[in-house]
Tab-separated table of C-alpha atoms in Angstrom:
chain	number	residue	atom	x	y	z
P	15	MET	CA	-5.213	30.992	35.531
P	16	ARG	CA	-6.965	30.618	32.221
P	17	PHE	CA	-6.253	27.660	29.629
P	18	VAL	CA	-5.554	28.066	26.175
P	19	ARG	CA	-8.158	26.968	24.069
P	20	PRO	CA	-6.792	24.494	21.208
P	21	HIS	CA	-7.290	25.792	17.670
P	22	ASN	CA	-10.985	24.525	16.609
P	23	SER	CA	-9.817	23.425	13.378
P	24	PHE	CA	-7.529	20.487	15.249
P	25	CYS	CA	-10.706	19.484	17.316
P	26	LEU	CA	-12.693	19.055	13.998
P	27	TRP	CA	-10.244	17.570	12.295
P	28	ALA	CA	-10.017	14.877	15.273
P	29	ALA	CA	-13.538	14.585	15.527
P	30	LEU	CA	-14.037	13.810	11.880
P	31	THR	CA	-11.011	11.401	12.021
P	32	ALA	CA	-12.780	9.481	15.137
P	33	ALA	CA	-16.291	9.797	13.276
P	34	VAL	CA	-14.920	7.937	10.157
P	35	SER	CA	-13.180	5.095	12.182
P	36	SER	CA	-16.673	3.998	13.409
P	37	PRO	CA	-17.265	0.557	12.424
P	38	ALA	CA	-20.921	1.703	11.422
P	39	VAL	CA	-19.957	3.438	8.543
P	40	ALA	CA	-17.235	1.785	6.004
P	41	ALA	CA	-14.243	4.292	5.607
P	42	ASP	CA	-11.035	4.249	3.455
P	43	LEU	CA	-8.041	3.108	5.002
P	44	LEU	CA	-4.827	5.113	3.826
P	45	VAL	CA	-1.652	3.604	4.767
P	46	SER	CA	1.609	5.240	4.729
P	47	ALA	CA	5.354	4.247	5.596
P	48	SER	CA	8.992	5.190	5.056
P	49	HIS	CA	12.469	3.325	5.924
P	50	PRO	CA	14.349	5.343	8.557
P	51	THR	CA	17.632	5.490	6.581
P	52	LEU	CA	16.896	4.030	3.085
P	53	PRO	CA	15.026	6.120	0.420
P	54	LEU	CA	11.566	3.960	0.667
P	55	SER	CA	8.630	5.317	0.993
P	56	ALA	CA	5.132	3.971	0.104
P	57	SER	CA	1.322	4.477	0.452
P	58	ILE	CA	-1.590	2.477	-0.137
P	59	SER	CA	-5.575	3.136	-0.029
P	60	PHE	CA	-8.014	0.686	0.347
P	61	HIS	CA	-11.560	1.866	-0.916
P	62	ALA	CA	-14.990	0.212	-0.747
P	63	THR	CA	-17.291	1.060	-3.370
P	64	GLY	CA	-20.500	-1.674	-3.699
P	65	ASN	CA	-19.222	-4.892	-4.002
P	66	ASP	CA	-15.677	-3.865	-5.414
P	67	LEU	CA	-12.464	-3.207	-3.173
P	68	VAL	CA	-10.322	-0.509	-5.012
P	69	ILE	CA	-6.660	-0.558	-3.917
P	70	THR	CA	-4.468	2.214	-4.916
P	71	LEU	CA	-0.435	1.231	-4.385
P	72	THR	CA	1.923	4.345	-4.837
P	73	ASN	CA	5.785	4.609	-4.403
P	74	SER	CA	5.957	7.887	-2.657
P	75	ALA	CA	9.644	8.217	-2.655
P	76	GLN	CA	10.860	11.595	-3.202
P	77	THR	CA	14.174	10.533	-4.582
P	78	ASP	CA	15.808	9.075	-8.025
P	79	VAL	CA	15.684	5.417	-7.397
P	80	MET	CA	19.268	3.930	-8.203
P	81	LEU	CA	18.910	0.170	-7.371
P	82	PRO	CA	16.470	-2.605	-7.532
P	83	LEU	CA	15.995	-2.651	-3.709
P	84	GLU	CA	14.317	0.837	-4.144
P	85	ILE	CA	11.491	-0.745	-6.747
P	86	LEU	CA	8.058	-1.642	-4.881
P	87	THR	CA	6.946	-4.987	-5.950
P	88	ALA	CA	4.486	-6.072	-3.331
P	89	VAL	CA	2.190	-5.051	-0.488
P	90	TYR	CA	1.280	-7.849	2.243
P	91	TYR	CA	-1.884	-7.123	4.799
P	92	ASP	CA	-4.166	-8.970	6.961
P	93	VAL	CA	-8.354	-8.912	6.734
P	94	SER	CA	-10.004	-9.922	10.169
P	95	GLY	CA	-12.920	-12.716	9.559
P	96	PRO	CA	-12.919	-15.391	6.956
P	97	ALA	CA	-11.042	-15.222	3.543
P	98	LEU	CA	-12.890	-12.677	1.384
P	99	GLY	CA	-12.610	-15.154	-1.924
P	100	LEU	CA	-12.408	-11.904	-4.225
P	101	GLY	CA	-11.846	-11.989	-7.956
P	102	ARG	CA	-9.476	-10.200	-9.734
P	103	THR	CA	-11.172	-7.152	-12.130
P	104	SER	CA	-8.517	-4.945	-13.289
P	105	ALA	CA	-4.808	-3.512	-12.691
P	106	VAL	CA	-4.262	-0.293	-14.286
P	107	ILE	CA	-1.486	2.321	-13.908
P	108	GLY	CA	-2.636	5.612	-12.077
P	109	PRO	CA	-3.833	8.666	-14.069
P	110	GLU	CA	-0.653	10.431	-13.594
P	111	SER	CA	1.654	7.357	-13.919
P	112	SER	CA	3.605	6.325	-16.996
P	113	LEU	CA	5.621	3.109	-18.312
P	114	LEU	CA	9.416	3.317	-18.377
P	115	PHE	CA	11.372	1.199	-21.288
P	116	PRO	CA	7.991	-0.089	-22.501
P	117	PRO	CA	7.810	-3.445	-24.542
P	118	ALA	CA	6.388	-3.381	-27.918
P	119	THR	CA	2.787	-4.034	-26.345
P	120	PRO	CA	2.987	-2.010	-23.087
P	121	PHE	CA	-0.334	-2.259	-21.819
P	122	ASP	CA	-3.042	-5.154	-22.168
P	123	PRO	CA	-6.186	-4.369	-22.014
P	124	ALA	CA	-5.275	-0.713	-23.426
P	125	PRO	CA	-4.891	1.786	-22.655
P	126	LYS	CA	-3.556	1.332	-19.255
P	127	GLY	CA	-3.664	-2.290	-18.097
P	128	VAL	CA	-0.892	-4.281	-16.513
P	129	GLY	CA	-3.087	-6.997	-15.037
P	130	GLY	CA	-0.712	-9.651	-16.587
P	131	GLU	CA	2.271	-8.500	-14.651
P	132	TRP	CA	0.634	-8.319	-11.096
P	133	GLU	CA	-0.910	-11.050	-9.085
P	134	TYR	CA	-3.406	-11.197	-6.114
P	135	ASN	CA	-3.264	-14.125	-3.587
P	136	GLU	CA	-5.167	-14.997	-0.224
P	137	GLY	CA	-4.134	-17.798	2.169
P	138	VAL	CA	-0.486	-16.903	2.148
P	139	THR	CA	1.283	-19.164	3.928
P	140	ASN	CA	4.848	-17.464	4.344
P	141	ALA	CA	4.291	-13.764	4.193
P	142	PRO	CA	7.136	-12.242	6.536
P	143	PHE	CA	4.766	-11.255	9.318
P	144	GLY	CA	2.003	-14.055	8.523
P	145	GLN	CA	-0.075	-11.799	6.862
P	146	ALA	CA	-2.807	-13.856	4.431
P	147	TYR	CA	-2.940	-11.305	1.402
P	148	ALA	CA	-0.481	-10.345	-0.996
P	149	ILE	CA	-0.446	-8.394	-4.177
P	150	ARG	CA	2.668	-8.702	-6.176
P	151	SER	CA	4.619	-8.173	-9.228
P	152	ALA	CA	7.317	-10.211	-8.258
P	153	GLY	CA	7.649	-13.933	-7.301
P	154	LEU	CA	9.200	-13.496	-4.065
P	155	GLY	CA	8.592	-17.144	-2.999
P	156	ILE	CA	5.226	-16.560	-1.976
P	157	LEU	CA	2.894	-19.710	-1.458
P	158	PHE	CA	-0.785	-19.542	-1.037
P	159	THR	CA	-3.624	-21.775	-0.380
P	160	GLY	CA	-6.803	-19.553	-1.438
P	161	VAL	CA	-7.788	-17.897	-4.424
P	162	GLY	CA	-5.569	-16.115	-6.419
P	163	GLY	CA	-3.442	-15.490	-9.660
P	164	ARG	CA	-2.551	-12.985	-12.201
P	165	PHE	CA	-5.190	-9.974	-12.721
P	166	PRO	CA	-6.875	-9.966	-16.193
P	167	GLY	CA	-4.472	-9.086	-19.139
P	168	ALA	CA	-1.608	-10.371	-21.495
P	169	ASN	CA	1.529	-11.338	-20.234
P	170	LEU	CA	3.458	-8.446	-21.181
P	171	GLN	CA	7.034	-8.889	-20.508
P	172	GLY	CA	9.231	-12.170	-18.733
P	173	PRO	CA	8.215	-15.400	-17.873
P	174	SER	CA	4.397	-16.282	-17.560
P	175	ASN	CA	4.242	-16.309	-13.631
P	176	VAL	CA	5.107	-12.894	-11.932
P	177	ASN	CA	8.711	-12.850	-11.439
P	178	GLY	CA	11.718	-10.032	-11.318
P	179	VAL	CA	11.639	-6.366	-11.129
P	180	GLN	CA	9.742	-5.655	-14.266
P	181	TYR	CA	6.765	-4.000	-14.113
P	182	GLY	CA	7.314	-3.026	-10.420
P	183	ILE	CA	6.774	0.576	-9.322
P	184	THR	CA	9.421	3.180	-9.364
P	185	SER	CA	9.166	6.648	-7.475
P	186	ALA	CA	7.358	9.662	-9.300
P	187	LEU	CA	11.024	11.605	-9.496
P	188	ASP	CA	13.144	8.444	-10.665
P	189	ASN	CA	15.419	9.638	-13.354
P	190	SER	CA	15.333	6.577	-16.112
P	191	ALA	CA	19.017	7.725	-17.277
P	192	THR	CA	20.436	7.076	-13.806
P	193	GLY	CA	21.069	4.055	-11.676
P	194	ASN	CA	22.242	0.408	-12.159
P	195	SER	CA	21.149	-1.756	-15.349
P	196	PRO	CA	18.065	-3.211	-13.691
P	197	VAL	CA	16.585	0.153	-13.152
P	198	THR	CA	17.881	1.557	-16.239
P	199	GLY	CA	15.977	-0.752	-18.714
P	200	GLY	CA	18.090	-3.700	-18.334
P	201	ALA	CA	15.414	-5.644	-16.306
P	202	GLY	CA	12.408	-4.685	-18.272
P	203	ALA	CA	9.577	-2.070	-17.925
P	204	LEU	CA	9.099	-0.033	-14.832
P	205	ILE	CA	5.810	1.671	-13.695
P	206	LYS	CA	6.094	5.109	-12.534
P	207	ASN	CA	4.421	5.502	-9.718
P	208	GLN	CA	1.257	3.959	-9.030
P	209	VAL	CA	-1.289	1.056	-9.896
P	210	ILE	CA	-4.838	0.842	-9.109
P	211	PHE	CA	-5.998	-2.609	-8.430
P	212	THR	CA	-9.892	-3.591	-8.466
P	213	LEU	CA	-11.269	-6.672	-6.830
P	214	SER	CA	-14.715	-7.789	-6.936
P	215	GLY	CA	-16.861	-9.873	-4.865
P	216	LEU	CA	-16.399	-7.681	-1.394
P	217	PRO	CA	-19.431	-8.609	1.225
P	218	ALA	CA	-21.957	-6.379	2.286
P	219	GLY	CA	-20.883	-3.753	4.852
P	220	PHE	CA	-17.165	-4.562	4.403
P	221	ASP	CA	-15.320	-1.468	6.392
P	222	PRO	CA	-11.339	-1.352	4.824
P	223	LEU	CA	-10.730	0.811	8.018
P	224	ALA	CA	-11.881	-1.363	10.563
P	225	MET	CA	-10.899	-4.598	9.102
P	226	ILE	CA	-7.915	-4.324	7.147
P	227	SER	CA	-4.370	-4.570	9.122
P	228	SER	CA	-0.826	-5.049	9.232
P	229	VAL	CA	0.262	-3.515	6.023
P	230	GLN	CA	3.798	-3.952	4.914
P	231	PHE	CA	5.162	-2.749	1.534
P	232	GLN	CA	7.772	-5.101	0.054
P	233	TYR	CA	10.626	-3.651	-2.194
P	234	GLY	CA	13.005	-5.824	-4.592
P	235	THR	CA	12.515	-9.635	-5.648
P	236	THR	CA	13.678	-11.381	-2.215
P	237	ARG	CA	10.846	-11.606	0.257
P	238	CYS	CA	12.375	-9.400	3.070
P	239	ASP	CA	12.384	-11.938	5.716
P	240	VAL	CA	14.838	-13.974	3.685
P	241	GLU	CA	18.189	-14.200	5.764
P	242	GLY	CA	20.945	-12.450	4.069
P	243	THR	CA	18.955	-10.487	1.545
P	244	VAL	CA	19.607	-6.861	1.072
P	245	ASP	CA	15.670	-6.229	0.048
P	246	ARG	CA	13.569	-4.555	2.584
P	247	CYS	CA	10.214	-4.288	3.693
P	248	VAL	CA	8.820	-1.128	5.159
P	249	PRO	CA	7.628	-0.861	7.954
P	250	ASP	CA	10.100	-3.443	9.202
P	251	VAL	CA	7.462	-4.608	11.747
P	252	PRO	CA	3.706	-3.654	10.636
P	253	GLU	CA	1.481	-2.271	13.262
P	254	PRO	CA	-2.433	-2.648	13.146
P	255	SER	CA	-3.515	0.806	11.820
P	256	THR	CA	-6.431	0.775	14.410
P	257	LEU	CA	-3.790	1.721	17.316
P	258	ILE	CA	-3.095	5.062	15.158
P	259	LEU	CA	-6.757	5.758	15.232
P	260	ILE	CA	-7.227	4.936	19.091
P	261	ALA	CA	-4.301	7.538	19.777
P	262	LEU	CA	-6.031	10.010	17.567
P	263	GLY	CA	-9.381	9.272	19.887
P	264	VAL	CA	-7.799	10.065	23.021
P	265	LEU	CA	-5.945	12.964	21.862
P	266	ALA	CA	-9.245	14.692	20.481
P	267	HIS	CA	-10.938	13.711	23.716
P	268	PHE	CA	-8.384	15.299	26.243
P	269	GLY	CA	-7.367	18.010	23.726
P	270	CYS	CA	-10.552	19.444	23.150
P	271	ASN	CA	-12.069	18.951	26.603
P	272	TRP	CA	-8.771	20.669	27.995
P	273	GLY	CA	-9.631	23.702	25.587
P	274	ARG	CA	-13.027	24.410	27.451
P	275	ARG	CA	-11.750	24.580	30.872
P	276	VAL	CA	-11.344	27.988	32.153
P	277	GLY	CA	-9.452	28.527	35.796
P	278	ARG	CA	-9.938	31.609	37.841
């Protein structure tokens, strides 16, 4: 009997995945999640470059947005170790993104800044699953004890504090002419479909892949753990990203070694 060898490209991919997950080398963390029944999908990447942490938040739904509960307004996550105490450098829309229903001054600083409409918090005390970090464009009743506040830039729309659905993130496929009033201009500008945040003061050797966990995407303007709300978080229960990497490592080890066995 002869065992079939797995495709070499899979073994290479699995080996590379295991390699980048090594805590000896800083690696990007990419997390994607979708709701099982609602048209909610999002992704986020964390990239350490020098002393900066660059976070790219995307509404990746492949549908037309019809309701405010489909607008991505926050992300929660945890970081192992002491609080980072990061500074807020910038928040800009992605290179392929645009602004729907813009006010008279759509960006500050020009050409793509939206920092005055987004806030960064550390030491959060009431996130849905106890996460200590949040980035958000809506109030959500978030309380925090660490550093935090809006990113640099003028308040472009709405109250002085982040609140409401304005400048939340809609999908790339959103038809701005369809849906109820808050997603067709009645509640202000919407970002289509990505925001890039830069935070400063990252400690040397910070590894996003090894140190960031419990990522959860928030939609709408009511925190998803508030009883009776229709707004949702994705996933409902966040899982540490390291579990995925462990599974990949085990699969790579057994799959590739199994392919080397030859029976007679």
